[in-house]
Coordinates of C-alpha atoms in Angstrom, one line a residue:
Chain L
M1 CA 0.0 0.0 0.0
V2 CA 1.3 3.4 -0.9
K3 CA 1.4 5.7 2.1
I4 CA -0.1 9.0 1.0
P5 CA 1.3 12.0 3.0
N6 CA -1.4 13.0 5.3
K7 CA -2.0 16.7 5.0
T8 CA -5.1 16.7 7.3
T9 CA -3.6 15.3 10.5
G10 CA -2.9 18.8 11.9
D11 CA -6.4 20.0 11.2
E12 CA -8.3 17.5 13.4
G13 CA -10.6 19.5 15.6
D14 CA -11.4 19.5 19.2
I15 CA -14.1 16.8 18.9
S16 CA -11.8 14.5 17.1
R17 CA -9.1 15.0 19.7
R18 CA -11.4 14.3 22.5
Y19 CA -12.6 11.2 20.6
R20 CA -9.0 10.0 20.2
E21 CA -8.5 10.4 24.0
H22 CA -11.7 8.4 24.5
T23 CA -10.5 5.5 22.4
G24 CA -7.0 5.8 23.8
R25 CA -8.3 5.0 27.2
K26 CA -9.8 1.8 25.8
Y27 CA -6.4 0.7 24.5
T28 CA -5.0 1.4 28.0
Y29 CA -7.7 -0.9 29.5
I30 CA -6.8 -3.6 27.1
L31 CA -3.0 -3.3 27.7
S32 CA -3.5 -3.4 31.5
G33 CA -5.8 -6.4 31.1
I34 CA -3.1 -8.2 29.2
L35 CA -0.5 -7.3 31.8
F36 CA -2.7 -8.5 34.6
L37 CA -3.3 -11.7 32.7
F38 CA 0.4 -12.3 32.4
V39 CA 0.8 -11.8 36.2
M40 CA -2.0 -14.2 36.8
L41 CA -0.4 -16.7 34.5
I42 CA 2.8 -16.7 36.5
L43 CA 0.9 -16.8 39.8
S44 CA -1.3 -19.6 38.6
I45 CA 1.7 -21.7 37.6
S46 CA 3.4 -21.2 40.9
I47 CA 0.3 -22.2 43.0
G48 CA -0.7 -25.8 43.4
S49 CA -0.1 -28.9 45.5
V50 CA 3.6 -28.1 45.0
D51 CA 4.3 -24.4 45.4
I52 CA 6.9 -22.9 43.1
P53 CA 8.0 -19.3 43.7
P54 CA 7.1 -17.0 40.8
I55 CA 10.7 -16.0 40.2
E56 CA 11.6 -19.7 39.7
V57 CA 8.6 -20.1 37.4
M58 CA 9.8 -17.2 35.2
Q59 CA 13.3 -18.7 35.1
T60 CA 11.9 -22.1 34.1
L61 CA 9.7 -20.6 31.5
T62 CA 12.7 -18.7 30.0
G63 CA 14.5 -22.0 29.6
H64 CA 16.7 -22.1 32.7
T65 CA 16.3 -25.3 34.7
V66 CA 16.0 -24.6 38.3
S67 CA 15.0 -28.1 39.4
V68 CA 14.3 -31.1 37.2
R69 CA 11.2 -31.8 39.2
W70 CA 9.8 -28.3 38.8
D71 CA 10.7 -28.4 35.1
S72 CA 8.6 -31.4 34.7
I73 CA 5.7 -30.0 36.8
I74 CA 5.7 -26.7 34.9
W75 CA 6.2 -27.9 31.4
N76 CA 4.0 -31.1 31.5
I77 CA 1.2 -30.2 33.9
R78 CA 0.8 -26.6 35.0
L79 CA 1.7 -24.7 31.8
P80 CA -0.6 -26.7 29.4
Q81 CA -3.4 -26.4 32.0
V82 CA -2.9 -22.7 32.5
L83 CA -2.6 -22.0 28.8
T84 CA -5.7 -24.1 28.1
A85 CA -7.6 -22.0 30.7
I86 CA -6.5 -18.9 28.9
V87 CA -7.3 -20.1 25.4
A88 CA -10.6 -21.8 26.3
G89 CA -11.7 -18.8 28.4
A90 CA -10.9 -16.5 25.5
G91 CA -12.6 -18.8 23.0
L92 CA -15.8 -19.2 25.0
A93 CA -16.0 -15.5 25.7
V94 CA -15.5 -14.5 22.1
S95 CA -18.1 -16.9 20.9
G96 CA -20.5 -15.4 23.5
V97 CA -19.8 -11.8 22.5
V98 CA -20.3 -12.6 18.8
M99 CA -23.5 -14.5 19.4
Q100 CA -24.8 -11.7 21.6
S101 CA -24.2 -9.3 18.7
I102 CA -25.5 -11.3 15.8
L103 CA -28.5 -12.6 17.7
R104 CA -29.1 -9.1 19.1
N105 CA -29.7 -10.7 22.5
P106 CA -27.8 -10.3 25.7
L107 CA -28.5 -13.9 26.6
G108 CA -26.8 -15.2 23.5
S109 CA -24.1 -17.7 24.4
P110 CA -22.9 -21.2 23.3
F111 CA -24.5 -22.4 26.5
T112 CA -28.0 -20.9 26.0
L113 CA -28.2 -22.0 22.4
G114 CA -27.9 -25.7 23.3
I115 CA -24.5 -26.2 21.6
S116 CA -23.0 -27.4 24.9
N117 CA -26.0 -29.6 25.6
A118 CA -25.6 -31.2 22.2
A119 CA -21.9 -31.9 22.8
A120 CA -22.8 -33.5 26.2
F121 CA -25.4 -35.7 24.5
G122 CA -22.8 -36.6 21.9
A123 CA -20.4 -37.7 24.7
A124 CA -23.1 -39.6 26.5
F125 CA -24.1 -41.3 23.2
S126 CA -20.5 -42.2 22.5
V127 CA -20.1 -43.7 26.0
M128 CA -23.3 -45.7 25.8
A129 CA -23.6 -46.8 22.2
L130 CA -20.1 -46.9 21.0
G131 CA -18.8 -48.2 24.3
T132 CA -16.1 -45.5 24.8
G133 CA -15.1 -44.4 28.2
S134 CA -14.3 -40.9 29.2
T135 CA -11.4 -38.8 28.2
H136 CA -8.4 -38.8 30.5
S137 CA -9.2 -38.1 34.0
S138 CA -7.2 -35.8 36.3
V139 CA -8.4 -37.9 39.2
G140 CA -6.6 -40.9 37.9
D141 CA -8.6 -44.0 38.3
A142 CA -12.0 -42.4 38.6
V143 CA -13.2 -43.5 35.2
V144 CA -12.5 -46.2 32.8
I145 CA -10.8 -45.1 29.6
S146 CA -11.2 -47.1 26.6
N147 CA -11.1 -44.7 23.7
P148 CA -10.8 -41.1 24.7
Y149 CA -10.8 -39.6 21.2
T150 CA -14.0 -41.2 20.0
T151 CA -15.9 -39.4 22.7
T152 CA -14.3 -36.1 21.8
V153 CA -15.0 -36.6 18.1
V154 CA -18.7 -37.6 18.7
A155 CA -19.2 -34.7 21.1
F156 CA -17.8 -32.4 18.4
V157 CA -20.0 -33.8 15.7
F158 CA -23.1 -33.3 17.8
A159 CA -22.2 -29.8 18.7
L160 CA -21.8 -28.9 15.1
A161 CA -25.0 -30.8 14.2
A162 CA -26.9 -28.6 16.6
T163 CA -25.5 -25.5 14.9
V164 CA -26.4 -26.9 11.5
I165 CA -29.9 -27.5 12.6
I166 CA -30.3 -24.0 14.0
L167 CA -28.9 -22.5 10.7
A168 CA -31.1 -24.8 8.6
F169 CA -34.2 -23.7 10.4
S170 CA -33.1 -20.1 10.1
R171 CA -32.7 -20.5 6.3
F172 CA -36.2 -21.9 6.1
R173 CA -37.9 -19.4 8.4
G174 CA -35.7 -16.4 7.8
V175 CA -32.4 -15.6 9.4
T176 CA -33.8 -13.6 12.3
P177 CA -32.4 -13.6 15.8
E178 CA -35.7 -14.8 17.2
V179 CA -35.8 -17.9 15.0
M180 CA -32.2 -18.8 15.9
I181 CA -32.6 -18.4 19.6
L182 CA -35.9 -20.3 19.8
V183 CA -34.5 -23.2 17.7
G184 CA -31.4 -23.1 19.8
V185 CA -33.4 -23.3 23.0
A186 CA -35.4 -26.2 21.6
M187 CA -32.2 -28.0 20.5
G188 CA -30.9 -27.5 24.1
S189 CA -33.8 -29.1 25.7
L190 CA -34.1 -31.9 23.1
F191 CA -30.4 -32.8 23.7
S192 CA -30.6 -32.7 27.4
A193 CA -33.7 -34.9 27.3
G194 CA -31.7 -37.3 25.1
T195 CA -28.9 -37.3 27.6
M196 CA -31.3 -38.0 30.5
F197 CA -32.8 -40.9 28.5
L198 CA -29.3 -42.4 28.0
Q199 CA -28.3 -41.8 31.6
Y200 CA -31.4 -43.6 32.8
F201 CA -30.4 -46.8 30.9
A202 CA -26.7 -46.5 31.6
D203 CA -24.9 -48.8 34.0
D204 CA -22.7 -47.5 36.8
V205 CA -19.5 -47.1 34.9
Q206 CA -21.2 -45.6 31.9
L207 CA -23.1 -43.1 34.0
A208 CA -19.9 -42.1 35.8
S209 CA -18.2 -41.5 32.5
M210 CA -21.1 -39.4 31.2
V211 CA -21.3 -37.3 34.3
F212 CA -17.6 -37.0 34.5
W213 CA -17.4 -35.8 30.9
T214 CA -19.9 -33.0 31.5
F215 CA -17.7 -31.5 34.2
G216 CA -15.6 -29.2 32.1
D217 CA -12.0 -29.4 33.1
V218 CA -9.0 -27.5 31.6
S219 CA -6.5 -30.0 32.9
R220 CA -7.7 -32.5 30.3
A221 CA -5.9 -31.1 27.3
S222 CA -2.5 -32.2 26.2
W223 CA -0.1 -29.9 24.3
S224 CA -1.4 -31.2 20.9
E225 CA -5.0 -30.7 21.9
L226 CA -4.2 -27.3 23.2
A227 CA -2.6 -26.5 19.8
L228 CA -5.7 -27.6 18.0
I229 CA -8.0 -25.5 20.2
T230 CA -5.7 -22.5 19.8
L231 CA -5.5 -22.8 16.1
I232 CA -9.3 -22.8 15.7
T233 CA -9.9 -20.1 18.2
L234 CA -7.2 -17.9 16.7
G235 CA -8.6 -18.4 13.2
S236 CA -12.1 -17.5 14.3
V237 CA -10.9 -14.5 16.3
I238 CA -9.1 -13.1 13.2
Y239 CA -12.4 -13.5 11.3
F240 CA -14.4 -11.8 14.0
L241 CA -12.0 -8.9 14.1
L242 CA -12.3 -8.4 10.4
E243 CA -16.1 -8.2 10.9
R244 CA -15.9 -5.9 13.9
W245 CA -17.5 -2.9 12.2
K246 CA -20.3 -5.1 10.9
Y247 CA -21.1 -6.2 14.4
N248 CA -21.2 -2.6 15.5
A249 CA -23.6 -1.9 12.6
I250 CA -25.8 -4.8 13.5
D251 CA -26.0 -3.6 17.1
A252 CA -27.6 -0.4 15.7
G253 CA -30.4 -2.6 14.2
D254 CA -30.7 -4.8 11.2
E255 CA -32.1 -2.1 8.9
T256 CA -29.4 0.4 9.8
A257 CA -26.8 -2.2 9.1
K258 CA -28.4 -3.1 5.7
G259 CA -28.5 0.6 4.9
L260 CA -24.8 0.7 5.6
G261 CA -24.2 -2.0 3.0
V262 CA -23.9 -4.9 5.5
N263 CA -25.2 -8.3 4.3
V264 CA -26.8 -9.0 7.7
E265 CA -27.9 -12.6 7.0
K266 CA -24.5 -13.6 5.7
V267 CA -22.7 -12.0 8.7
R268 CA -25.1 -13.8 11.0
V269 CA -24.8 -17.2 9.5
R270 CA -21.0 -17.1 9.2
G271 CA -20.6 -15.6 12.7
M272 CA -22.8 -18.4 14.1
M273 CA -20.7 -21.0 12.3
C274 CA -17.4 -19.7 13.5
A275 CA -18.6 -19.1 17.1
S276 CA -20.1 -22.6 17.2
L277 CA -17.0 -24.2 15.8
V278 CA -14.9 -22.6 18.6
T279 CA -17.4 -23.7 21.2
A280 CA -17.6 -27.2 19.8
I281 CA -13.9 -27.8 19.8
I282 CA -13.5 -26.4 23.3
V283 CA -16.4 -28.4 24.8
A284 CA -15.4 -31.5 22.9
F285 CA -12.0 -31.5 24.5
L286 CA -12.7 -30.0 27.9
G287 CA -16.3 -30.8 28.6
V288 CA -19.1 -28.3 29.4
I289 CA -17.9 -25.0 31.0
G290 CA -20.9 -22.9 31.6
F291 CA -21.4 -19.2 32.0
V292 CA -18.0 -18.0 30.8
G293 CA -19.4 -17.3 27.3
L294 CA -22.4 -15.5 28.8
I295 CA -20.9 -13.5 31.6
C296 CA -17.4 -12.4 30.4
P297 CA -18.7 -10.4 27.5
H298 CA -21.0 -8.5 29.9
M299 CA -18.2 -7.9 32.3
A300 CA -16.1 -6.6 29.4
R301 CA -19.0 -4.4 28.1
R302 CA -19.1 -2.7 31.5
V303 CA -15.5 -1.7 31.3
I304 CA -15.0 -1.1 27.6
G305 CA -18.4 -0.5 26.1
D306 CA -20.1 -2.2 23.2
D307 CA -17.7 -1.2 20.4
H308 CA -16.5 -4.4 18.9
R309 CA -13.2 -2.9 17.9
F310 CA -12.3 -3.2 21.6
L311 CA -15.0 -5.5 23.0
I312 CA -13.8 -8.6 21.1
I313 CA -10.3 -8.4 22.6
G314 CA -11.7 -7.1 25.9
S315 CA -14.0 -10.1 26.3
M316 CA -11.3 -12.5 25.4
I317 CA -9.1 -11.1 28.1
M318 CA -12.0 -11.2 30.6
G319 CA -12.7 -14.8 29.6
S320 CA -9.1 -15.8 30.0
L321 CA -8.8 -14.1 33.4
L322 CA -12.0 -15.6 34.7
L323 CA -11.2 -19.1 33.7
L324 CA -7.6 -18.9 34.8
C325 CA -8.5 -17.5 38.2
A326 CA -11.4 -20.0 38.6
D327 CA -9.1 -22.9 37.6
T328 CA -6.4 -21.8 40.0
A329 CA -8.9 -21.5 42.8
A330 CA -10.4 -24.9 41.9
R331 CA -6.9 -26.4 42.0
V332 CA -6.1 -25.3 45.6
M333 CA -9.6 -25.2 47.2
I334 CA -9.8 -28.8 48.2
D335 CA -6.2 -29.8 48.2
P336 CA -5.1 -32.4 47.2
Y337 CA -8.1 -32.8 44.9
Q338 CA -8.5 -30.8 41.8
L339 CA -12.0 -29.6 41.3
P340 CA -13.1 -29.4 37.7
V341 CA -13.3 -25.7 36.9
A342 CA -16.8 -25.9 35.4
V343 CA -18.2 -26.6 38.9
L344 CA -16.7 -23.3 40.1
T345 CA -17.6 -21.2 37.0
S346 CA -21.2 -22.4 37.4
F347 CA -21.2 -21.4 41.0
L348 CA -19.7 -18.1 40.3
G349 CA -21.8 -17.6 37.2
A350 CA -25.3 -17.2 38.7
P351 CA -24.5 -14.6 41.4
T352 CA -22.2 -12.6 39.0
F353 CA -25.0 -12.6 36.4
I354 CA -27.6 -11.3 38.9
Y355 CA -25.1 -8.7 40.2
L356 CA -24.6 -7.5 36.6
I357 CA -28.4 -7.2 36.1
L358 CA -28.9 -5.4 39.4
G359 CA -25.8 -3.3 39.3
G360 CA -27.0 -0.5 37.2
R361 CA -27.4 -0.3 33.5
K362 CA -29.3 -2.8 31.4
I363 CA -27.3 -5.6 29.8
Chain G
M1 CA -32.8 14.0 -12.2
I2 CA -31.1 12.4 -9.2
L3 CA -33.7 9.7 -8.9
E4 CA -35.9 8.0 -11.5
V5 CA -38.2 5.2 -10.3
D6 CA -40.2 3.4 -13.0
G7 CA -42.6 0.5 -12.8
V8 CA -41.6 -0.7 -9.4
E9 CA -43.6 -3.7 -8.1
F10 CA -43.2 -5.4 -4.8
Q11 CA -44.7 -8.7 -3.5
Y12 CA -44.6 -10.0 0.0
K13 CA -44.9 -13.8 -0.5
S14 CA -47.7 -13.9 -2.9
K15 CA -49.4 -10.7 -1.7
E16 CA -49.0 -7.7 -4.0
V17 CA -47.9 -4.7 -1.9
L18 CA -46.8 -2.2 -4.5
K19 CA -47.5 -1.9 -8.1
D20 CA -46.8 0.5 -10.9
I21 CA -44.8 3.0 -8.9
K22 CA -43.3 5.7 -11.0
F23 CA -41.8 9.1 -10.0
E24 CA -38.8 11.3 -10.3
L25 CA -36.9 13.5 -7.9
K26 CA -34.5 16.4 -8.6
R27 CA -31.5 17.5 -6.7
N28 CA -32.1 19.4 -3.4
E29 CA -35.7 18.3 -3.3
I30 CA -37.5 16.7 -0.4
L31 CA -40.3 14.3 -1.2
S32 CA -42.8 13.0 1.3
I33 CA -44.5 9.7 0.9
L34 CA -47.9 9.9 2.4
G35 CA -50.8 7.5 2.9
P36 CA -52.7 5.4 5.5
N37 CA -51.1 2.8 7.7
G38 CA -50.1 -0.4 6.0
V39 CA -50.3 1.1 2.5
G40 CA -46.6 0.4 1.8
K41 CA -44.8 3.6 2.5
T42 CA -42.0 2.0 4.3
T43 CA -41.9 -0.8 1.8
L44 CA -41.5 1.7 -1.0
L45 CA -38.7 3.5 0.9
K46 CA -36.9 0.2 1.4
C47 CA -37.2 -0.7 -2.3
M48 CA -35.3 2.5 -3.1
N49 CA -32.1 1.2 -1.6
A50 CA -32.8 -2.5 -2.2
I51 CA -33.2 -3.5 1.4
L52 CA -36.3 -5.0 -0.1
K53 CA -35.9 -6.3 -3.7
P54 CA -38.7 -5.1 -6.0
K55 CA -40.1 -7.9 -8.2
R56 CA -40.1 -5.6 -11.3
G57 CA -39.1 -2.1 -12.2
T58 CA -36.0 0.1 -12.1
V59 CA -34.7 2.5 -9.6
L60 CA -32.1 4.8 -11.2
I61 CA -29.9 7.0 -9.1
E62 CA -28.0 9.4 -11.3
D63 CA -28.6 7.0 -14.1
E64 CA -27.3 4.0 -12.3
D65 CA -29.6 1.1 -11.6
V66 CA -29.7 0.6 -7.8
L67 CA -31.0 -2.9 -8.2
K68 CA -27.9 -4.0 -10.1
L69 CA -25.4 -2.5 -7.7
E70 CA -23.6 -4.3 -4.8
Q71 CA -25.0 -3.6 -1.4
I72 CA -22.0 -1.6 -0.4
E73 CA -22.2 0.5 -3.6
I74 CA -25.8 1.3 -2.8
A75 CA -24.7 2.4 0.7
R76 CA -22.2 4.8 -0.9
R77 CA -25.1 6.5 -2.7
L78 CA -28.1 6.3 -0.4
G79 CA -28.2 7.0 3.3
Y80 CA -31.0 5.2 5.1
V81 CA -32.4 6.2 8.5
P82 CA -34.8 3.6 9.8
Q83 CA -37.7 4.4 12.2
R84 CA -35.8 3.2 15.1
C85 CA -32.1 3.2 15.8
E86 CA -31.2 0.7 18.5
P87 CA -29.1 2.1 21.3
A88 CA -25.9 0.5 22.3
R89 CA -23.0 1.4 24.6
L90 CA -21.3 3.5 21.9
T91 CA -20.6 7.2 21.9
A92 CA -22.5 9.3 19.4
F93 CA -19.1 9.8 17.6
D94 CA -18.8 6.0 17.3
A95 CA -22.3 5.6 16.0
I96 CA -21.9 8.3 13.4
L97 CA -18.5 6.9 12.4
L98 CA -20.5 3.8 11.3
G99 CA -21.7 5.9 8.4
R100 CA -18.1 5.8 7.1
M101 CA -18.3 2.0 6.8
P102 CA -19.3 1.9 3.1
H103 CA -16.2 4.0 2.4
M104 CA -13.6 2.4 4.6
K105 CA -11.4 -0.6 4.0
W106 CA -9.8 -2.2 7.1
N107 CA -10.1 0.7 9.5
I108 CA -11.0 4.3 9.8
S109 CA -8.8 6.9 8.3
T110 CA -8.1 10.4 9.5
E111 CA -10.4 11.6 6.8
D112 CA -13.2 9.5 8.2
V113 CA -12.7 11.0 11.6
M114 CA -12.7 14.5 10.1
I115 CA -15.9 13.9 8.1
V116 CA -17.6 12.8 11.3
E117 CA -16.4 15.8 13.2
D118 CA -17.6 18.0 10.3
T119 CA -21.0 16.3 10.4
I120 CA -21.3 16.7 14.1
K121 CA -20.6 20.4 13.8
K122 CA -23.0 20.8 10.9
L123 CA -25.8 19.3 12.9
S124 CA -24.7 21.2 16.1
L125 CA -24.3 17.9 18.0
D126 CA -21.0 19.0 19.6
D127 CA -22.3 18.7 23.1
M128 CA -23.4 15.1 22.7
A129 CA -20.5 13.8 20.6
L130 CA -18.9 11.8 23.3
R131 CA -22.1 10.9 25.2
Y132 CA -23.2 7.3 25.1
I133 CA -26.2 6.8 22.9
D134 CA -27.9 4.3 25.3
E135 CA -28.3 7.3 27.6
M136 CA -29.9 9.5 24.9
S137 CA -33.5 10.5 24.4
G138 CA -35.5 9.5 21.3
G139 CA -34.9 12.8 19.6
E140 CA -31.2 12.8 20.2
L141 CA -31.0 9.2 18.9
Q142 CA -32.8 10.2 15.8
K143 CA -30.4 13.0 15.2
V144 CA -27.5 10.6 15.6
G145 CA -29.2 8.4 13.0
I146 CA -29.5 11.3 10.6
A147 CA -25.9 12.3 11.2
R148 CA -24.8 8.8 10.5
A149 CA -26.6 8.8 7.1
I150 CA -25.1 12.2 6.3
A151 CA -21.6 10.9 7.1
Q152 CA -22.2 8.3 4.5
N153 CA -21.9 11.1 2.1
P154 CA -24.9 10.0 0.1
K155 CA -26.7 11.5 -2.9
L156 CA -30.1 10.7 -1.5
L157 CA -31.3 10.4 2.1
L158 CA -34.1 8.0 2.9
L159 CA -35.9 8.7 6.2
D160 CA -38.5 6.4 7.6
E161 CA -41.0 8.4 9.7
P162 CA -38.3 10.6 11.0
T163 CA -40.6 12.4 13.4
S164 CA -42.6 9.5 14.8
S165 CA -42.5 9.3 18.6
L166 CA -40.9 12.8 18.9
D167 CA -42.3 15.8 20.7
L168 CA -43.1 19.0 18.8
K169 CA -39.8 20.7 19.4
N170 CA -37.8 17.6 18.3
Q171 CA -40.1 17.1 15.3
L172 CA -39.3 20.6 14.1
E173 CA -35.6 20.4 14.9
I174 CA -35.2 17.1 13.0
L175 CA -37.0 18.4 9.9
D176 CA -35.1 21.7 10.0
T177 CA -32.0 19.6 10.1
V178 CA -33.1 17.6 7.1
K179 CA -34.1 20.7 5.2
E180 CA -30.8 22.4 5.9
V181 CA -28.8 19.4 4.9
V182 CA -30.7 19.1 1.6
R183 CA -30.2 22.7 0.8
K184 CA -26.5 22.8 1.7
E185 CA -25.1 19.4 0.9
N186 CA -26.4 18.9 -2.6
V187 CA -28.5 15.9 -1.7
S188 CA -32.1 15.0 -1.9
A189 CA -34.4 13.3 0.6
I190 CA -37.4 11.0 0.6
M191 CA -39.3 10.6 3.8
T192 CA -42.4 8.7 4.8
M193 CA -44.7 10.8 6.9
H194 CA -47.9 10.5 8.9
D195 CA -48.2 14.1 9.9
L196 CA -49.6 15.9 6.9
N197 CA -49.0 19.4 8.3
L198 CA -45.3 18.7 8.9
A199 CA -45.0 17.1 5.5
F200 CA -46.5 20.2 3.9
R201 CA -44.3 22.5 5.8
Y202 CA -41.0 20.8 4.9
S203 CA -41.3 19.0 1.6
D204 CA -41.3 20.1 -2.0
K205 CA -43.1 17.2 -3.5
F206 CA -45.7 14.7 -2.3
L207 CA -46.6 11.2 -3.2
F208 CA -49.9 9.8 -2.0
L209 CA -50.2 6.0 -1.9
K210 CA -53.5 4.2 -1.9
N211 CA -54.1 0.5 -2.5
G212 CA -50.4 -0.1 -3.2
T213 CA -50.0 2.4 -5.9
I214 CA -49.6 6.1 -6.5
F215 CA -53.0 7.9 -6.1
A216 CA -51.7 11.4 -6.6
A217 CA -48.3 13.1 -6.8
G218 CA -47.1 16.7 -7.2
N219 CA -46.1 19.8 -5.3
M220 CA -48.2 21.8 -2.9
E221 CA -50.4 23.4 -5.5
D222 CA -51.5 19.9 -6.7
I223 CA -52.8 18.8 -3.3
T224 CA -56.6 19.2 -2.9
P225 CA -58.8 18.3 0.0
D226 CA -60.4 15.7 -2.3
I227 CA -57.1 13.8 -2.6
I228 CA -56.7 13.6 1.1
R229 CA -60.3 12.6 1.6
E230 CA -59.9 9.8 -1.0
V231 CA -56.6 8.6 0.5
Y232 CA -57.4 8.7 4.2
G233 CA -61.2 8.5 4.1
V234 CA -61.5 11.7 6.1
P235 CA -63.1 14.9 4.8
V236 CA -60.7 17.8 5.3
T237 CA -60.2 21.4 4.3
I238 CA -56.8 23.0 3.5
Q239 CA -56.3 26.5 4.9
N240 CA -53.5 28.8 4.4
F241 CA -52.0 30.3 7.5
Q242 CA -49.1 32.7 7.1
D243 CA -47.9 31.0 3.9
V244 CA -48.1 27.5 5.4
S245 CA -50.8 25.1 4.3
V246 CA -52.6 23.5 7.1
V247 CA -54.9 20.4 6.9
I248 CA -57.9 20.5 9.1
P249 CA -60.4 17.6 9.3
V250 CA -64.0 18.8 9.1

């Protein structure tokens, strides 16, 4: 691109200057968020059943072996878990923020639209019908493992199937937020009914596997799985960022957006596809982690506003922070056991949500 | 002619909503589309910028067929202000900046920011530029919507009931703004209106719709009480008060 000398820069008036200051503040929020996230990352690695001082954590991370044992703990257990929390939190939050925008509904999230339920049904179905156990357990011998990957793949397929059904109905009845949400809610109850049906006929071991699977847990992912989740999340985030102006336009109403040249239906269908894909891959590998996708966007909105130029990144940071803190807390709460993080996020989720509703402006 | 509409027909499912619509508009003119509820005023407005696709007919804007243009190309030529603009946690500046979307590539340029500042000054919105639109009144929100459409730098403004749900002061302010923009910016405007007196006061041309087609069209001299009685089913008289025509139901 040719850089044209900018004659006009000096002429920006008072309003533009104040506007630049206004957006400048948002960059500051984002930078401080990233900084805080980094501090939390180090702290989270250092806390656990074996405490490693933060300085030593930094040394190990920069490639200096402080102790072979710590090396192994950090590189094989803590770091993948912490990074998974960061990526999954960001992924779930970004799916939530995009769904809230394209569905024009503050309750839009992968969880409310039944995508998580569909994945849980897929996992239960896999355990029951295909005879696979659960994915690897952080509690060692709690669950029989026969084929961890089949469960994941089937869960993934069902999560995507739910999305495809929602989109297909929308095509048929018109790509409006109402149709999408109602079909999503219907899908959610259908799949949870299916899961209950399977659970009723499951034997002890199968039931344990199914229930265990639904407890979302970021310690499940290995490095290669983390890489896959990261790749898909990153790809979608880049797409979402390219569409950020369009989401702002849709926030102003479908007709305003159309008048601004936005193909609203297309943005809606593609956004749903990408957001669902991110959710599906995270849920399939880690299990159901509720409320992050719903709440983190709203927390970010409070700080940074509804402008998707900042909100997308802001929500991701908020999601990462929340899941990282929750996972760290879950790790040390009932030492020596590790609580699956989903138990904690669901506990935190409800009161936080009510607080957000009561605490001032509408969501 | 900035706009030439010929033979436009629109169907919703199999129900015919509009047929045989034909009119023209010159530069710097304001046209009001009038008629009873549900006659298709908004539909006609949306056919102008292809938010709704007419089944037949042509809409030429400066001799280019709108219906053959890409959506973004249409947005560069026509600014659309819907009846309601949804509030979000955005500043008025951000919301008006959206009007630059059809012209921007990956991000806003300094020029875009300056055009927005310019628009804000033109409409005297300086005081609310950095206020959040979800804290604004209906009138303020409507002004932001109009400012957004003006920032689009269009040749034609389409306004869907710009004064509905506004109080008297805001109604006048909004229409004064539209009139001023049309005079100064070399654009034209089409608006759908319910209030005949406001329409008479602010527009140059009128289009009365009845049963999905044009019942009467023309400028102020062409409007008779008979037309209004036929269209709305209400007997009226038109009086002249200090050079303003006023409709009074009798």
